[in-house]
């Protein structure tokens, strides 16, 4: 392969530097990584070898401009790892992740580079903030450690990168392998006809023609348990879900131990304290205090809900029963049927008449599908986004369907970051895992997830910063979920809901009485929802504050019991062995971020209500004061500038019924 044949080795010729996915082959990744790392180190050497005194321009700005090739190939590659992980890509991942960890250490532990950064003087607030972030990044990466400790740190980081890759690949394989095969269609009683057909088509795609395949989503709770009447099948599905990741049990104990050792090397008591020092929460005690305040009322609510369910069921409610009987209570109490709502949530209509329409009403932006541009998979749709005055803003890619090569869950990636320094505009992608059908009908939870992930996309699309280090969602982990959770409010806004909740066959709007009951039911089952989330959060917290050594399953059980959330009928949203957020993503000691961000979110929803809701003026304010800032200012300062005060927790407690 000649160098010219590798599309990574030069900037993309496509609009907004959209990666030329049609030209990219797996064989391009390894040489592009190789050259990218070499070029980046050469750029670092040029900075450290500069005979001129260190300045912001020749050191910090030079760092911001460095690593372009490595960034191009990394962004595309790790997007594919998550979205379309072929065996070839997985082999490359095993090889490259420890090498990338070593490369990052080579940069952060370069004594000459750190000395130059320390010698730089900033000229204004933005420069001072960026300089502070670089000093913090390098210090937290071990730049001030002695040589022996740095060598140990390098070995820890390489091993952790390998373990995270293995965890991720084990989980994907096990999630696919544990999909539940159903031979007798009568076992699927309770599911709608289109849902049954979707299971049949999924089975056919995987070589099981004539059968039905219930694939697993990433959380413990599986959507089909709400409707399936066959209790034995519900149990099979639940046990398939909670049994995932057995091969990861030893991996996670090693990861936890290595993270503890690294934190100690860097001067912290544990990994949680290391993580929290650079988050808006600042201290582990602040998170502990919040969790202590939330757990007792949430558990009390869940116990009451369980009692109500058992009265209807006539027997003890098991985890595979909860959703089924909760749906019965929901129907009885609110006269609402989840299956009846699905025909009003057709995917394309929800996207264009719901998610996009809300963004147009609130921010004035518009969307044009670009069928001349292509994503990394045939399922991906590409849209160009424009400001109200017609000026181009960026590209949005939507990849909404599940497949065997895609990891579970939902997420947003930036393929190109906005930066005025580099002259680049945003290219962002949303991934969901919705089973494809003809038509593709969604649950309301999936609708809500689509709005949520688009909130992340807006955070990146509206980025208006100079330096790529601050672009879009480059904010503290316990702040990043805040804008996305705010965007969920528009899923149930009366004007927006009326625009997209239309029957896929007749075009008739969802009957108002059904809308009213759906909205009334929003607070239903909040005890369960809060406890399953808090249980996962407390597992994350225990692994990164209390773990010493020992068996993973026993440690999990003891941690939940100690925290007071060991309700057998309410399993954690993620058990430890398939908790990808904390072992293979960026949420270690950070899963609390969702509820921490929800404090800001609930307070912001109150602000929108106080100021008239879906108004362009409100959108302009939220965009200007918060979404556009990325990480260019302190996160809570941005919140205060927007809200006019510090956040208050009361709106969250009210929303979750925890007062």
XYZ file of C-alpha atoms in Angstrom:
659
model
C 0.000 0.000 0.000
C 1.470 3.340 -1.030
C 1.239 6.247 1.428
C -1.087 8.082 -0.929
C -3.552 5.181 -0.702
C -4.130 5.709 3.019
C -6.953 8.246 3.462
C -5.885 9.099 7.017
C -2.557 10.585 5.959
C -4.069 13.828 4.713
C -7.062 15.908 5.848
C -10.397 14.763 4.473
C -11.545 16.584 1.318
C -15.192 16.236 2.378
C -17.357 19.005 3.884
C -16.509 19.736 7.528
C -13.618 17.236 7.236
C -16.119 14.378 7.495
C -13.961 11.237 7.448
C -14.021 9.593 3.989
C -15.598 6.408 5.294
C -16.075 4.869 1.857
C -12.316 4.911 1.324
C -11.285 3.656 4.768
C -10.326 -0.004 5.069
C -9.175 -1.890 8.137
C -5.679 -2.146 6.656
C -5.346 1.642 6.882
C -5.563 1.828 10.674
C -2.274 0.285 11.825
C 0.057 2.295 9.560
C -1.897 5.492 10.277
C -1.549 4.912 14.032
C 2.152 4.205 13.567
C 2.785 7.357 11.591
C 0.444 9.413 13.761
C 2.310 8.579 16.957
C 5.665 9.203 15.287
C 4.554 12.576 13.917
C 3.127 13.609 17.269
C 6.375 12.818 19.090
C 8.300 14.725 16.430
C 6.024 17.730 16.998
C 6.610 17.490 20.756
C 10.365 17.331 20.174
C 10.132 20.423 18.008
C 8.362 22.256 20.848
C 10.868 21.177 23.510
C 13.824 21.873 21.218
C 12.708 25.401 20.383
C 15.610 27.718 21.381
C 13.206 30.607 21.959
C 11.907 31.188 25.499
C 8.582 29.437 26.195
C 5.558 31.483 25.204
C 1.879 30.685 25.046
C 2.073 30.605 21.237
C 5.184 28.439 20.820
C 4.257 25.992 23.580
C 0.556 25.821 24.461
C -0.864 26.728 21.053
C 1.726 24.457 19.449
C 0.487 21.608 21.660
C -3.097 22.378 20.642
C -2.106 22.067 16.986
C -0.085 18.884 17.451
C -1.194 15.299 16.885
C -3.549 15.993 13.990
C -2.990 12.678 12.196
C -3.157 10.671 15.412
C -6.402 12.407 16.341
C -7.923 11.701 12.903
C -7.264 7.978 12.979
C -8.075 7.573 16.697
C -11.448 9.274 16.358
C -12.564 7.118 13.447
C -11.118 3.909 14.839
C -12.636 4.093 18.318
C -15.964 5.148 16.860
C -15.890 1.918 14.851
C -14.815 -0.081 17.904
C -18.062 0.978 19.583
C -20.378 1.010 16.577
C -19.203 -1.742 14.224
C -16.545 -3.893 15.877
C -15.445 -6.493 13.324
C -12.959 -9.232 14.308
C -10.260 -7.370 12.389
C -10.944 -4.140 14.254
C -10.880 -5.990 17.573
C -7.444 -7.433 16.802
C -6.121 -3.965 15.992
C -7.680 -2.662 19.207
C -5.822 -5.258 21.289
C -2.514 -4.164 19.767
C -2.978 -0.415 19.656
C -4.590 0.449 23.016
C -1.543 -0.311 25.200
C 0.667 1.467 22.678
C -1.555 4.543 22.827
C -1.377 4.463 26.623
C 2.422 4.355 26.393
C 2.353 7.186 23.862
C 0.225 9.365 26.147
C 2.680 8.724 28.977
C 5.605 9.629 26.712
C 4.005 13.037 26.191
C 2.791 13.718 29.731
C 6.002 12.510 31.378
C 8.324 14.498 29.112
C 10.268 16.585 31.651
C 11.411 19.168 29.087
C 7.852 19.695 27.868
C 6.466 20.050 31.386
C 9.198 22.568 32.236
C 8.257 24.679 29.228
C 4.572 24.587 30.197
C 5.470 25.682 33.721
C 7.447 28.619 32.326
C 4.620 29.954 30.122
C 2.840 33.161 31.066
C -0.761 33.756 29.962
C -2.027 37.068 28.615
C -5.772 36.787 29.308
C -8.388 34.741 31.162
C -8.875 32.207 28.373
C -5.144 31.594 28.087
C -4.817 31.317 31.877
C -7.602 28.756 32.020
C -6.037 26.651 29.249
C -2.596 26.880 30.865
C -4.137 25.781 34.166
C -5.763 22.811 32.473
C -2.458 21.733 30.919
C -0.636 22.018 34.237
C -3.412 20.017 35.900
C -3.438 17.362 33.156
C 0.313 16.835 33.306
C 0.439 16.806 37.103
C -2.407 14.270 37.316
C -0.610 12.166 34.701
C 2.475 11.910 36.934
C 4.761 14.659 35.625
C 5.998 15.528 39.144
C 6.740 11.928 40.183
C 10.240 10.521 40.532
C 11.634 8.390 37.713
C 11.015 5.047 39.437
C 7.379 5.920 40.179
C 6.908 7.151 36.616
C 8.131 3.829 35.263
C 5.654 1.968 37.472
C 2.902 4.360 36.394
C 3.637 3.607 32.743
C 3.317 -0.129 33.360
C 0.026 0.383 35.221
C -1.438 2.523 32.423
C -0.474 0.040 29.707
C -1.967 -2.848 31.660
C -5.164 -0.925 32.387
C -5.634 -0.135 28.693
C -5.248 -3.808 27.814
C -7.706 -4.890 30.508
C -10.310 -2.321 29.406
C -10.103 -3.586 25.829
C -10.465 -7.195 26.939
C -13.439 -6.291 29.139
C -15.162 -4.510 26.264
C -14.615 -7.350 23.807
C -15.659 -10.018 26.318
C -18.863 -8.137 27.041
C -19.797 -7.674 23.391
C -19.231 -11.369 22.666
C -21.132 -12.513 25.768
C -24.044 -10.148 25.164
C -24.432 -11.583 21.662
C -23.972 -15.165 22.853
C -26.591 -14.826 25.600
C -29.357 -13.541 23.316
C -32.398 -15.696 24.109
C -33.667 -18.000 21.349
C -37.412 -18.662 21.263
C -38.837 -21.463 19.123
C -42.519 -21.278 19.975
C -44.157 -17.981 19.064
C -46.780 -18.555 21.759
C -44.077 -17.842 24.355
C -43.988 -14.276 22.996
C -47.552 -13.585 24.038
C -47.947 -9.978 25.098
C -45.609 -8.506 22.498
C -47.086 -6.539 19.614
C -47.101 -8.048 16.136
C -44.394 -5.668 14.910
C -42.190 -6.506 17.913
C -42.561 -10.242 17.239
C -41.701 -9.672 13.593
C -38.632 -7.715 14.647
C -37.442 -10.653 16.767
C -38.009 -12.999 13.826
C -36.001 -10.756 11.488
C -33.192 -10.469 14.024
C -33.031 -14.250 14.295
C -32.914 -14.565 10.515
C -30.030 -12.081 10.315
C -28.067 -14.319 12.686
C -28.761 -17.553 10.836
C -31.737 -18.675 12.932
C -34.429 -18.553 10.277
C -37.870 -19.546 11.539
C -37.016 -18.783 15.166
C -37.124 -15.651 17.323
C -34.181 -13.929 18.982
C -34.465 -11.640 22.013
C -31.237 -9.656 22.037
C -29.978 -8.015 25.206
C -29.579 -4.320 25.848
C -26.759 -3.152 28.096
C -28.668 -2.419 31.352
C -29.934 -5.229 33.554
C -33.606 -4.489 32.848
C -34.716 -5.694 29.429
C -37.567 -3.898 27.593
C -39.432 -7.085 26.669
C -40.025 -7.958 30.336
C -42.700 -5.273 30.483
C -45.007 -7.105 28.080
C -44.142 -10.819 28.034
C -46.795 -12.863 29.864
C -44.691 -16.063 29.964
C -43.001 -15.921 33.376
C -40.490 -18.652 32.548
C -39.333 -16.749 29.466
C -39.065 -13.550 31.490
C -36.837 -15.396 33.948
C -34.659 -16.767 31.126
C -34.176 -13.276 29.708
C -33.402 -11.738 33.090
C -30.898 -14.450 33.987
C -29.249 -14.132 30.578
C -28.855 -10.424 31.254
C -27.474 -10.698 34.796
C -25.232 -13.636 33.905
C -23.191 -11.639 31.424
C -19.499 -11.021 31.838
C -18.382 -14.009 33.914
C -15.064 -13.842 32.064
C -14.666 -10.292 33.346
C -14.794 -11.121 37.069
C -11.029 -11.457 37.469
C -10.369 -8.542 35.117
C -12.321 -6.039 37.184
C -10.606 -6.993 40.433
C -7.255 -6.378 38.758
C -8.473 -3.078 37.282
C -9.698 -1.892 40.684
C -6.414 -2.842 42.355
C -4.318 -1.120 39.687
C -6.410 2.039 39.891
C -5.927 2.052 43.660
C -2.162 1.672 43.232
C -2.038 4.469 40.673
C -4.024 6.788 42.940
C -1.619 6.089 45.798
C 1.373 6.841 43.566
C -0.197 10.183 42.675
C -0.854 11.102 46.293
C -4.530 10.201 46.748
C -6.159 7.805 49.205
C -8.101 6.018 46.502
C -9.188 6.215 42.871
C -12.405 8.051 43.735
C -10.490 10.888 45.404
C -8.162 11.052 42.394
C -11.139 11.350 40.010
C -13.164 13.773 42.129
C -10.305 16.248 42.519
C -10.859 17.310 38.898
C -14.664 17.226 38.854
C -17.251 19.794 39.902
C -18.010 17.751 43.034
C -14.345 18.231 44.081
C -14.409 15.811 47.025
C -15.471 12.241 47.627
C -17.276 13.423 50.747
C -19.553 15.661 48.658
C -20.679 12.649 46.623
C -21.043 10.457 49.695
C -23.214 13.100 51.354
C -25.481 13.300 48.305
C -25.865 9.518 48.092
C -26.581 9.269 51.823
C -29.370 11.802 51.369
C -30.930 9.979 48.404
C -30.730 6.296 49.356
C -33.141 6.041 52.339
C -36.186 7.704 50.711
C -35.533 5.907 47.419
C -35.399 2.507 49.123
C -38.516 3.352 51.117
C -40.352 4.233 47.891
C -39.204 1.025 46.208
C -40.356 -1.126 49.124
C -43.794 0.454 48.963
C -43.920 -0.129 45.210
C -42.916 -3.750 45.732
C -45.731 -4.232 48.228
C -48.227 -2.849 45.711
C -46.928 -5.166 42.995
C -47.064 -8.256 45.214
C -50.670 -7.502 46.107
C -51.539 -7.679 42.417
C -49.222 -10.609 41.600
C -50.342 -12.744 44.539
C -46.767 -13.919 45.119
C -43.326 -12.579 45.921
C -42.103 -10.384 43.088
C -38.838 -11.478 41.525
C -36.630 -9.196 39.393
C -38.095 -10.674 36.198
C -41.596 -9.905 37.478
C -41.192 -6.259 38.471
C -41.575 -4.608 35.078
C -44.451 -6.890 34.075
C -46.524 -6.160 37.171
C -45.479 -2.515 37.242
C -46.998 -2.263 33.785
C -50.217 -3.805 35.120
C -50.303 -1.241 37.933
C -49.561 1.509 35.461
C -52.460 0.363 33.287
C -54.812 0.067 36.249
C -53.796 3.335 37.870
C -53.359 5.457 34.771
C -55.228 3.369 32.180
C -52.092 3.405 30.050
C -50.612 0.643 27.895
C -47.005 0.859 26.664
C -47.797 -1.359 23.682
C -50.647 0.946 22.708
C -48.279 3.910 22.616
C -45.619 2.376 20.353
C -47.476 2.996 17.047
C -47.276 6.724 17.816
C -43.477 6.664 18.086
C -42.139 5.825 14.630
C -38.384 6.420 14.558
C -38.047 8.778 11.599
C -41.026 10.853 12.740
C -39.656 11.101 16.274
C -36.293 12.226 14.888
C -37.480 14.785 12.360
C -40.774 15.998 13.849
C -39.663 15.666 17.464
C -35.939 15.952 18.132
C -35.110 18.201 15.168
C -38.308 20.234 15.485
C -37.591 21.010 19.140
C -34.102 22.205 18.238
C -35.516 24.392 15.463
C -38.122 25.938 17.743
C -35.698 26.551 20.587
C -32.478 27.443 18.774
C -33.556 28.292 15.213
C -31.334 25.639 13.634
C -32.459 23.577 10.624
C -31.456 20.206 9.182
C -30.943 19.012 5.611
C -30.207 15.348 4.917
C -27.038 14.903 2.860
C -27.537 11.695 0.921
C -24.354 12.522 -1.006
C -22.337 12.046 2.201
C -21.840 8.655 3.787
C -21.333 7.284 7.277
C -19.301 4.300 8.434
C -22.273 1.895 8.092
C -25.276 1.766 5.755
C -27.604 2.482 8.691
C -25.994 5.886 9.327
C -27.815 9.013 8.123
C -25.977 12.305 7.595
C -27.573 15.731 8.134
C -26.114 19.179 7.604
C -27.087 21.635 10.335
C -27.620 25.360 9.694
C -28.043 28.370 11.936
C -31.207 30.435 11.681
C -29.500 32.909 9.324
C -28.527 30.092 6.961
C -24.870 29.911 7.930
C -23.533 26.348 8.179
C -23.038 24.954 11.659
C -21.873 21.351 11.285
C -22.827 17.760 10.495
C -24.977 15.394 12.545
C -24.814 11.623 11.970
C -27.534 9.343 13.318
C -26.850 5.617 13.865
C -29.959 4.376 15.620
C -30.231 0.615 15.037
C -28.830 -2.314 17.002
C -26.541 -4.888 15.406
C -24.272 -7.664 16.632
C -21.122 -5.590 16.058
C -22.355 -2.596 18.111
C -21.917 -2.289 21.853
C -25.045 -1.815 23.922
C -26.443 1.440 25.205
C -26.544 4.884 23.640
C -23.824 7.489 23.246
C -22.485 10.478 21.329
C -19.074 10.841 19.663
C -17.354 13.853 18.112
C -15.756 12.918 14.800
C -14.425 16.454 14.254
C -14.163 19.050 17.029
C -15.051 22.713 16.614
C -12.057 25.024 17.054
C -11.468 28.531 15.709
C -7.729 27.989 16.195
C -7.807 25.067 13.760
C -10.651 26.445 11.641
C -12.754 23.309 12.123
C -16.507 22.864 12.557
C -18.268 20.101 14.506
C -19.127 16.657 13.156
C -21.013 14.574 15.726
C -22.681 11.166 15.800
C -25.446 9.760 18.010
C -25.669 5.994 18.553
C -28.727 4.170 19.890
C -29.675 0.485 19.923
C -33.222 0.247 18.557
C -34.263 -2.993 16.889
C -34.901 -2.285 13.230
C -38.370 -3.014 11.904
C -40.729 -2.098 9.090
C -41.684 0.346 10.491
C -39.342 0.881 13.448
C -41.589 1.662 16.411
C -40.102 2.881 19.676
C -40.929 2.734 23.354
C -41.195 6.066 25.115
C -37.960 5.261 26.972
C -36.224 5.001 23.597
C -37.801 8.286 22.533
C -36.455 9.898 25.683
C -33.002 8.434 25.004
C -33.011 9.926 21.508
C -33.708 13.380 22.950
C -31.021 12.800 25.594
C -28.276 11.869 23.153
C -29.188 14.779 20.914
C -28.599 17.026 23.922
C -24.972 15.843 23.831
C -24.918 16.514 20.089
C -26.146 20.070 20.623
C -23.406 20.620 23.202
C -20.845 19.787 20.494
C -22.640 21.484 17.600
C -22.993 24.776 19.506
C -19.390 24.800 20.679
C -17.835 28.206 20.019
C -14.326 28.007 21.444
C -10.845 28.808 20.209
C -8.922 25.834 21.526
C -9.759 22.185 20.711
C -8.961 21.222 24.321
C -12.212 23.006 25.282
C -14.453 21.899 22.419
C -18.039 20.786 23.001
C -18.385 18.112 25.672
C -14.808 18.566 26.987
C -16.173 19.388 30.442
C -15.973 17.558 33.788
C -17.581 14.133 33.735
C -20.113 15.150 36.370
C -21.202 18.081 34.198
C -21.304 16.448 30.762
C -24.682 14.759 31.307
C -26.328 18.019 32.343
C -27.128 19.516 28.889
C -28.264 16.140 27.562
C -30.643 15.618 30.485
C -32.069 19.104 30.005
C -32.879 18.232 26.394
C -35.087 15.374 27.598
C -37.676 17.931 28.758
C -38.732 18.609 25.172
C -39.809 14.986 24.645
C -42.905 15.710 26.740
C -43.377 19.373 25.886
C -47.014 19.656 24.667
C -46.139 21.391 21.394
C -43.268 19.041 20.540
C -45.106 15.884 21.598
C -48.115 16.847 19.484
C -45.831 17.309 16.495
C -44.224 13.849 16.557
C -46.573 11.503 18.453
C -48.640 10.471 15.428
C -49.838 7.041 14.398
C -47.452 5.591 11.827
C -50.332 4.302 9.641
C -53.053 6.922 9.929
C -51.079 10.025 10.847
C -53.593 10.674 13.624
C -52.139 12.367 16.705
C -51.936 10.449 19.942
C -55.306 10.956 21.678
C -55.094 13.705 24.264
C -56.461 11.456 26.971
C -53.584 9.016 26.305
C -51.077 11.888 26.325
C -52.442 13.136 29.630
C -52.264 9.710 31.236
C -48.744 9.139 29.890
C -47.551 12.414 31.405
C -49.330 11.701 34.661
C -47.573 8.335 34.846
C -44.087 9.869 34.529
C -43.474 9.738 38.283
C -44.751 6.173 38.539
C -42.195 3.507 39.561
C -39.639 6.150 40.526
C -38.629 4.130 43.575
C -37.496 1.285 41.323
C -35.852 3.630 38.803
C -33.964 5.530 41.488
C -32.846 2.457 43.434
C -31.585 0.548 40.387
C -29.552 3.619 39.408
C -28.275 4.248 42.954
C -27.333 0.568 43.333
C -25.095 0.802 40.269
C -23.677 4.112 41.490
C -22.888 2.625 44.882
C -21.170 -0.354 43.257
C -18.969 2.014 41.278
C -18.282 3.986 44.447
C -17.428 0.870 46.471
C -15.053 -0.510 43.838
C -13.125 2.759 43.811
C -13.133 3.595 47.521
C -13.285 0.332 49.518
C -11.968 -2.493 47.336
C -8.838 -4.230 48.581
C -8.891 -7.719 47.115
C -11.069 -10.777 46.855
C -13.938 -12.275 44.887
C -15.862 -9.846 42.665
C -19.315 -11.359 43.236
C -18.898 -11.437 47.006
C -17.581 -7.881 47.067
C -20.585 -6.702 45.024
C -23.085 -8.374 47.349
C -21.395 -7.014 50.470
C -21.162 -3.505 49.017
C -24.886 -3.390 48.242
C -25.799 -4.775 51.656
C -23.535 -2.290 53.397
C -25.115 0.582 51.447
C -28.646 -0.539 52.325
C -29.835 -1.162 48.752
C -29.786 -4.971 48.627
C -33.395 -5.335 47.492
C -33.520 -8.695 45.757
C -36.341 -7.570 43.471
C -34.460 -4.439 42.339
C -31.100 -5.433 40.858
C -28.519 -2.754 40.015
C -28.894 -1.114 36.618
C -25.541 -2.734 35.839
C -23.895 -5.555 37.724
C -20.155 -5.278 38.063
C -19.186 -7.748 35.349
C -21.079 -5.852 32.631
C -20.707 -2.331 34.018
C -19.010 -0.973 30.892
C -19.344 2.639 32.023
C -16.808 2.175 34.806
C -14.471 -0.476 33.377
C -14.279 0.365 29.668
C -15.488 3.963 29.383
C -14.749 7.170 31.245
C -17.103 6.841 34.228
C -14.922 5.113 36.838
C -15.818 6.673 40.204
C -18.075 8.839 38.085
C -21.380 7.055 37.609
C -22.753 9.407 40.276
C -22.474 12.024 37.503
C -25.968 11.302 36.187
C -27.713 12.195 39.436
C -25.241 15.022 40.161
C -25.958 16.450 36.708
C -29.670 15.913 37.274
C -29.530 18.426 40.121
C -28.427 21.017 37.543
C -30.877 19.663 34.975
C -33.941 19.797 37.240
C -33.017 23.319 38.339
C -32.632 24.364 34.692
C -36.003 22.861 33.747
C -37.503 25.078 36.444
C -35.748 28.079 34.825
C -37.263 27.260 31.437
C -40.720 26.948 33.003
C -40.314 30.238 34.871
C -39.331 31.954 31.619
C -42.036 30.640 29.298
C -40.624 27.302 28.187
C -40.118 26.737 24.463
C -39.085 30.260 23.476
C -36.298 31.310 21.132
C -35.045 33.799 23.716
C -34.596 30.970 26.211
C -32.755 28.845 23.680
C -30.468 31.739 22.801
C -29.626 32.287 26.471
C -28.903 28.602 27.157
C -26.813 28.348 23.991
C -24.855 31.564 24.618
C -24.173 31.214 28.339
C -23.670 27.468 28.594
C -23.751 25.217 25.526
C -21.345 27.332 23.467
C -18.729 27.519 26.219
C -17.617 23.901 26.197
C -14.802 23.608 28.705
C -13.486 27.132 28.140
C -14.722 28.295 31.570
C -15.179 26.593 34.901
C -18.320 24.442 34.611
C -20.143 25.731 37.687
C -19.206 29.302 36.777
C -20.951 28.736 33.436
C -24.000 27.414 35.314
C -24.057 30.451 37.603
C -23.719 32.807 34.643
C -26.742 31.097 33.094
C -28.915 30.533 36.181
C -27.883 33.570 38.200
C -27.113 31.507 41.306
C -25.745 28.191 42.565
C -27.774 25.041 41.794
C -30.452 23.882 44.228
C -31.355 20.237 44.882
C -35.061 20.694 45.719
C -36.309 20.421 42.092
C -34.559 17.040 41.763
C -36.013 15.716 45.015
C -39.464 16.824 43.903
C -39.080 15.231 40.463
C -38.058 11.872 41.941
C -40.599 11.918 44.743
C -37.848 11.978 47.385
C -38.949 14.924 49.517
